[in-house]
Coordinates of C-alpha atoms in Angstrom, one line a residue:
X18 CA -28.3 -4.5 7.5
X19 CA -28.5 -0.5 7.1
X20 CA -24.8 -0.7 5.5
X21 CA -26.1 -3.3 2.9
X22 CA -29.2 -0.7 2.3
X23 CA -27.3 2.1 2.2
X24 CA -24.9 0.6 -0.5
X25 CA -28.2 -1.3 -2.5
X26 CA -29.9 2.6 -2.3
X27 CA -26.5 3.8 -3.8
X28 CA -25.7 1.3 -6.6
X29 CA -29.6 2.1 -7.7
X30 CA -29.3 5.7 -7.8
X31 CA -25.6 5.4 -9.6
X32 CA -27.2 3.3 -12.1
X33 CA -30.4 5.3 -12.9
X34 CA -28.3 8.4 -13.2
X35 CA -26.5 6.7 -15.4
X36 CA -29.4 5.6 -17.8
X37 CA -30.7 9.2 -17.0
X38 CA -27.6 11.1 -17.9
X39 CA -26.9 8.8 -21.3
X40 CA -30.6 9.4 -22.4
X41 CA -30.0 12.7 -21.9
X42 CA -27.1 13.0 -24.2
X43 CA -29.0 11.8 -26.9
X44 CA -32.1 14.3 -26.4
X45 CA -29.3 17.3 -26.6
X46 CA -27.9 15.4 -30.0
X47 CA -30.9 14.5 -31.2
X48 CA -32.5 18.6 -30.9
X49 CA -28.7 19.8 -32.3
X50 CA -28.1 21.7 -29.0
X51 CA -24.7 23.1 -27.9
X52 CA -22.3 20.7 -25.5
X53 CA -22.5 24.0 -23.2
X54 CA -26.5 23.2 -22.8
X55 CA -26.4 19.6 -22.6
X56 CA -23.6 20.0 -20.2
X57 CA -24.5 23.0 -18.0
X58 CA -28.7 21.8 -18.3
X59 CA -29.2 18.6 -19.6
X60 CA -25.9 16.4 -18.3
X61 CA -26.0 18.9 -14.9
X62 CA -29.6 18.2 -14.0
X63 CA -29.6 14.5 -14.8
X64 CA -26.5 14.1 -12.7
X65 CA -27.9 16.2 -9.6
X66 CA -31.3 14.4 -9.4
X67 CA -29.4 12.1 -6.7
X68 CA -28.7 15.2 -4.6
X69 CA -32.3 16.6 -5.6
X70 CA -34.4 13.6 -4.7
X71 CA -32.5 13.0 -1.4
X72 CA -33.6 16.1 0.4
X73 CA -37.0 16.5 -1.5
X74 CA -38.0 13.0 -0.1
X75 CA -36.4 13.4 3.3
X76 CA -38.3 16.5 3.9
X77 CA -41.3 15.2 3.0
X78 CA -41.0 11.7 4.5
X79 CA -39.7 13.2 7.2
X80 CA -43.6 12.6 9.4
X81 CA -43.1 8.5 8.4
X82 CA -39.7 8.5 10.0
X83 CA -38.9 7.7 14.1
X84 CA -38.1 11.5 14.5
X85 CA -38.9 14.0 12.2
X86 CA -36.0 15.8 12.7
X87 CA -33.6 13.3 11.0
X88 CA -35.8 14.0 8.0
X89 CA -34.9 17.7 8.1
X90 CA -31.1 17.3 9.0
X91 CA -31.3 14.9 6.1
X92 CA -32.5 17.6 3.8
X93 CA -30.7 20.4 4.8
X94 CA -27.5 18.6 5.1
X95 CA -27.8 17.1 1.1
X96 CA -28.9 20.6 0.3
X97 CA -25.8 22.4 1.4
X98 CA -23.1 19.6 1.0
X99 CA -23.8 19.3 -2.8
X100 CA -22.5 22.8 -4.2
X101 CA -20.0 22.4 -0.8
X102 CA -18.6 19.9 -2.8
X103 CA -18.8 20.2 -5.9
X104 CA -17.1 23.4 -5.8
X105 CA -14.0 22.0 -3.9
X106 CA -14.0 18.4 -4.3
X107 CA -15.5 17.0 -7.6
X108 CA -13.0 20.4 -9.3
X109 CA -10.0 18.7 -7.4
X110 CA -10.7 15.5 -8.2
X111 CA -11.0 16.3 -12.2
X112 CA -7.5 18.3 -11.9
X113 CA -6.2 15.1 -11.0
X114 CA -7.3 13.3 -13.8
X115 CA -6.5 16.1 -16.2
X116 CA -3.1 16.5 -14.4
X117 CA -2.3 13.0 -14.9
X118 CA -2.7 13.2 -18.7
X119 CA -1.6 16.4 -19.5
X120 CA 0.5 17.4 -16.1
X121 CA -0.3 19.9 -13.9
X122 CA 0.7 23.0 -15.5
X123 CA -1.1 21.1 -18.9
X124 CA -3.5 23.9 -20.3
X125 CA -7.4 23.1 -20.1
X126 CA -10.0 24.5 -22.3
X127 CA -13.4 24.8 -21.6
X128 CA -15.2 27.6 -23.5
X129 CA -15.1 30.5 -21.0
X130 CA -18.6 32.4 -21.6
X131 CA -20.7 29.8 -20.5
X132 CA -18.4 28.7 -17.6
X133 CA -18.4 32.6 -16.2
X134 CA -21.9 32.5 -16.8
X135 CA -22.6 29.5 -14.6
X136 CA -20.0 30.6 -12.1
X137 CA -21.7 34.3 -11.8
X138 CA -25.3 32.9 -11.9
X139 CA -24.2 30.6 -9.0
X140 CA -22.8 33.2 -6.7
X141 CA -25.7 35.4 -7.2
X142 CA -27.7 32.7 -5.7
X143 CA -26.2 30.8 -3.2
X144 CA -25.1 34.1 -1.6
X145 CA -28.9 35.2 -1.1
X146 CA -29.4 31.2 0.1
X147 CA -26.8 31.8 2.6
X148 CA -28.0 35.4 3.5
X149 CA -31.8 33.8 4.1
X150 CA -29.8 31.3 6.7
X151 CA -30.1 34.4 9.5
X152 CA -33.9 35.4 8.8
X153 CA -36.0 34.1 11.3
X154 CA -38.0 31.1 10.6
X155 CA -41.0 33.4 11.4
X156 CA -40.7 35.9 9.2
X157 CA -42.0 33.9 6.3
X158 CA -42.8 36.2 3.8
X159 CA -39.3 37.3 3.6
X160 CA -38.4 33.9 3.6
X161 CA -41.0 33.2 0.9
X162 CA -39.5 35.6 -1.0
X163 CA -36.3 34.6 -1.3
X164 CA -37.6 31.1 -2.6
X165 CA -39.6 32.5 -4.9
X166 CA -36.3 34.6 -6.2
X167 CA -34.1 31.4 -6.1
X168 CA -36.1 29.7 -8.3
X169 CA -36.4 32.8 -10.8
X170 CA -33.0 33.0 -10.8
X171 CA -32.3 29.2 -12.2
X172 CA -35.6 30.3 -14.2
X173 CA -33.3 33.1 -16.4
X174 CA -30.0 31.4 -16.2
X175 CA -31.9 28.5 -18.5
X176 CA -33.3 31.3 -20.6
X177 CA -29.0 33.0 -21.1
X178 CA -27.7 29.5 -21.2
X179 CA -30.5 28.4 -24.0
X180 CA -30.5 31.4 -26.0
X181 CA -26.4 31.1 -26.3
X182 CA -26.8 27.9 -28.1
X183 CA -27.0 28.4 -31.4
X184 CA -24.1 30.6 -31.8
X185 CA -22.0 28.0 -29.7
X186 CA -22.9 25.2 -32.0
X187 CA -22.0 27.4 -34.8
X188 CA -18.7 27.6 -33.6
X189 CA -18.5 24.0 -33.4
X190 CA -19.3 23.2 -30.0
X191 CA -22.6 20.7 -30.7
X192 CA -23.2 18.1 -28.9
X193 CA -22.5 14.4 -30.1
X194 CA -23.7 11.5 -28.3
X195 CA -20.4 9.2 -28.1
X196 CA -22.2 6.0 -26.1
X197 CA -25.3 4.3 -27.8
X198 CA -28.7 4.8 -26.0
X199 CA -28.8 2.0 -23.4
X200 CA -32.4 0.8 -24.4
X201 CA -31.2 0.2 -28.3
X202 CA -28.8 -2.2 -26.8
X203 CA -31.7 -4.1 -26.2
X204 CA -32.8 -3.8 -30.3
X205 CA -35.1 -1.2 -29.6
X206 CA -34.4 1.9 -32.1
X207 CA -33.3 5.0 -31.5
X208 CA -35.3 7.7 -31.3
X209 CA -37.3 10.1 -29.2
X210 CA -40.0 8.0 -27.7
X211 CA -37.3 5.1 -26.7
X212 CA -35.0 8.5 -25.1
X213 CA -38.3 9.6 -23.0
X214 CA -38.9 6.2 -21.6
X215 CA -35.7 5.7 -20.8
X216 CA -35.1 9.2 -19.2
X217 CA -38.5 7.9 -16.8
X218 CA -36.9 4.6 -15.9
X219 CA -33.8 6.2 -14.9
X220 CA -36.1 9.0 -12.8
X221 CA -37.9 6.2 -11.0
X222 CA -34.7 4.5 -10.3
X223 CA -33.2 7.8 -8.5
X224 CA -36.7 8.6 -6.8
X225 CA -37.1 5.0 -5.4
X226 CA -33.0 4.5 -4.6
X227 CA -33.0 8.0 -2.5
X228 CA -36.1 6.9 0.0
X229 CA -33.9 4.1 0.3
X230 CA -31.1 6.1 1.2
X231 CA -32.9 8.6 3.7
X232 CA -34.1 5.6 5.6
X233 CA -30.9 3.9 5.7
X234 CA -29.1 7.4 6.8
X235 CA -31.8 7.7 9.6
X236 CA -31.1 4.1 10.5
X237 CA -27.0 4.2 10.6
X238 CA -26.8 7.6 12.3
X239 CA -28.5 6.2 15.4
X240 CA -26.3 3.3 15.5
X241 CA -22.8 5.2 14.8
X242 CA -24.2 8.1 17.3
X243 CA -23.5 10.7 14.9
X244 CA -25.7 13.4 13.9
X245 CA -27.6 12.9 11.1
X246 CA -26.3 16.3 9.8
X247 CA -22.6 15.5 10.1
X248 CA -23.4 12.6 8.2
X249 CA -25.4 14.2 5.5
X250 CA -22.8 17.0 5.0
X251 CA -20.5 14.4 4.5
X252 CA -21.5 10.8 3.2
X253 CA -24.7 12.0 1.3
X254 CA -22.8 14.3 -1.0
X255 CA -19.9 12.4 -1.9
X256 CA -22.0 9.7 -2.8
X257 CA -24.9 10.9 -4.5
X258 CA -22.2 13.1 -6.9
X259 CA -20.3 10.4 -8.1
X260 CA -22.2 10.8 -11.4
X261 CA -20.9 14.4 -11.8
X262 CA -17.4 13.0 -10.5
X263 CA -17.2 10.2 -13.2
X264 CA -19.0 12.0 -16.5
X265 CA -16.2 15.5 -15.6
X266 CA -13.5 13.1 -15.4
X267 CA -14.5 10.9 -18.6
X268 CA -14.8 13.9 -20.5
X269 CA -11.8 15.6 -19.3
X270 CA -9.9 12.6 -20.6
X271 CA -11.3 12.6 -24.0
X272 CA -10.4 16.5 -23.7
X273 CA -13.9 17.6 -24.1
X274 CA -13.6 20.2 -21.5
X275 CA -16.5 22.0 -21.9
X276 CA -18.3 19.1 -21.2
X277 CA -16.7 18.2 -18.2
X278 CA -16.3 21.9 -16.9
X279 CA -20.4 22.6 -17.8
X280 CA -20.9 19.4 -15.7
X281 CA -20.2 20.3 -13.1
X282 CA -20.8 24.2 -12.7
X283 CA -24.4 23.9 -14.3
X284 CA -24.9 21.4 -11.4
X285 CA -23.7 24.3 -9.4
X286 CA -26.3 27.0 -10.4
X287 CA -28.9 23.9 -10.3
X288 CA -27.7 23.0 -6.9
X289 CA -27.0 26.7 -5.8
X290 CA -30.8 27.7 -6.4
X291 CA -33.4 25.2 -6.8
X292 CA -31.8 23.1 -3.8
X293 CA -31.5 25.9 -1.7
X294 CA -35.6 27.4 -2.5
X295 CA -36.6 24.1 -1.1
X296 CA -34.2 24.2 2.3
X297 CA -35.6 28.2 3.2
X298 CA -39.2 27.0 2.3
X299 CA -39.2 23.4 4.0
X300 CA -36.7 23.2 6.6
X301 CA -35.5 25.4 9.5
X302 CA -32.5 26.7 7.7
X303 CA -30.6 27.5 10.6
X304 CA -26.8 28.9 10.5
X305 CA -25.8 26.2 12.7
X306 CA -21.7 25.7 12.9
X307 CA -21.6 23.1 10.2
X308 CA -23.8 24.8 8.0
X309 CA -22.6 28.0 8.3
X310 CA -19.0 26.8 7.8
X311 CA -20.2 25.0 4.6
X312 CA -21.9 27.7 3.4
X313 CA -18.3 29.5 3.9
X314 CA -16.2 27.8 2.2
X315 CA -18.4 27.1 -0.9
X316 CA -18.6 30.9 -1.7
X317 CA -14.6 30.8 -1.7
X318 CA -15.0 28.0 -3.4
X319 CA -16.8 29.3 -5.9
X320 CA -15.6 32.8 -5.7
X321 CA -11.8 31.8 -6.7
X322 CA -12.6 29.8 -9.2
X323 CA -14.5 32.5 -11.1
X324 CA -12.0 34.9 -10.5
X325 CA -9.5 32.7 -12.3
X326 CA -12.3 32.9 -15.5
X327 CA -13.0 36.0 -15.0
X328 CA -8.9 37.2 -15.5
X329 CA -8.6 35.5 -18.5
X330 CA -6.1 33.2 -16.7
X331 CA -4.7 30.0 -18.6
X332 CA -6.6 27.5 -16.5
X333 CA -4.4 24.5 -15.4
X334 CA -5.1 21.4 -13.0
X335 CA -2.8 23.2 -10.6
X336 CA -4.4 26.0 -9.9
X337 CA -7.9 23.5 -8.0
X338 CA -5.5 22.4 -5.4
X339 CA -7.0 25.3 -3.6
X340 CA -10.3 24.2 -4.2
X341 CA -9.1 20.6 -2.9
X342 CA -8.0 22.1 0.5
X343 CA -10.7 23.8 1.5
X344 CA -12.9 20.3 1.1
X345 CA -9.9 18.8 3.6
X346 CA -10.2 21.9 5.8
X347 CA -14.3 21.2 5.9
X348 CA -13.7 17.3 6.8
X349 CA -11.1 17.8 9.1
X350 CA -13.2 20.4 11.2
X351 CA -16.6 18.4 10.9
X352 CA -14.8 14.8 11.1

């Protein structure tokens, strides 16, 4: 029975991303913004609200559940395992795709100042998220601080990211909405009251699918014996991303790569910031083993693949095999 609510909590959060993320689309065409916002902000947020509602709710539900503790190795463990994989696993998986089409020394073009952007803003943060990880849990105005500067920093990287629009849609990188809006299926019209409602159904959905989830993650770690840690490092991420996993890869294929690139990284600096603020504010943010290694292996991650922007480099689906094995290296040593 917790399988079957683990999979019903999934399938709701999967599908109100989806009505999230397509609404969103439509908002970014319908204001003329640049496929760099709507990929790096609009597409990026809408896709991480999965991994955003799954710690926020099992931190804060975590007094209603048997022990309180799940709640925060629930939290933390979401927190952490999002930009973990993202940054090795959802880049792999897109090279394969791309690879497949275009081979793996086939050239991919995404445009480079917003994806070094993203990249840089990213490190910035998730290195002072890992940094807070060894301040005591009473020194809290330090630790205060830090969250208040984690959330500034996502704060300004919306303020560089914005502000670059208009140039990058002069350059002909605007946004076009490819899918109708899901709600005009239904013969309702098109336009920005229709896109808000369905951008709140699709919130609901994820908000109401990830207290699902916590539950059912509380539930199946007591019965496999497994921390609920390992579990969240490992299951909650890979499942809660498959939004980012599937729009990168659709949008690789249709060789809109700054899409698909923007996707994912703008999750990133999302993930990397706002995620983080909650953990050093909410939870014990520990450097325990797993979460230290994460931690790790994400600022390699991270770290190689802006080096590869940052030298001007021909990027080509080859060159995220690294970023592949050190997800494999991560799930070997937890698993």
């Amino acid at each position: 029975m917790d399988i079957v609510q683990l999979l019903l909590a999934l399938v709701l959060i999967l599908v109100a991303a989806e009505l999230f993320t397509n609404s969103l689309e439509h908002l970014g065409d319908r204001l003329g913004l640049s496929e760099g916002v709507t990929g790096s902000i609009f597409a990026a947020v809408g896709t991480a609200l999965p991994e955003t509602m799954v710690p926020l709710v099992a931190v804060f539900a975590s007094s209603s559940l048997a022990s309180p503790k799940v709640g925060e190795e629930v939290g933390v463990g979401a927190i952490l395992g999002a930009p973990m994989m993202l940054s090795t696993l959802t880049l792999f998986l897109m090279s394969i795709f791309a690879a497949a089409q275009r081979g793996w020394r086939g050239t991919l073009l995404p445009e480079r100042t917003g994806l070094r952007r993203d990249l840089s803003w990213f490190l910035a943060a998730f290195s002072l998220a890992t940094l807070a990880l060894f301040i005591p849990h009473q020194e809290a105005v330090i630790r205060s601080s830090i969250a208040v500067l984690l959330v500034l920093f996502y704060f300004f990287y919306l303020l560089l990211t914005i502000r670059a629009s208009a140039a990058l849609v002069a350059d002909g990188h605007a946004t076009e909405a490819e899918a109708a809006l899901y709600l005009s299926r239904l013969g309702l019209p098109t336009m920005l009251l229709t896109i808000f409602l369905q951008l709140g159904l699709g919130l609901a959905g994820i908000i109401f699918g990830a207290e699902l989830f916590v539950h059912g993650v509380e539930h199946l770690s007591a019965w496999l014996g497994v921390s609920a840690l390992i579990l969240s490092l490992l299951i909650v991420p890979v499942a809660t991303e498959l939004p980012e996993k599937i729009n990168s890869i659709l949008w690789i294929r249709r060789k809109k790569d700054t899409l698909a690139f923007g996707n994912i990284t703008g999750a990133l600096v999302f993930q990397g910031s706002l995620l983080p603020a909650i953990g050093v504010s909410l939870t014990p943010w520990t450097p325990s083993p797993p979460v230290l290694l994460g931690a790790v292996l994400t600022l390699i991650a991270g770290s190689y693949t802006l080096l590869l922007v940052w030298r001007g480099v021909q990027l080509r689906p080859i060159y995220f095999l690294l970023n592949g094995l050190l997800y494999a290296t991560y799930f070997a040593v937890l698993s």
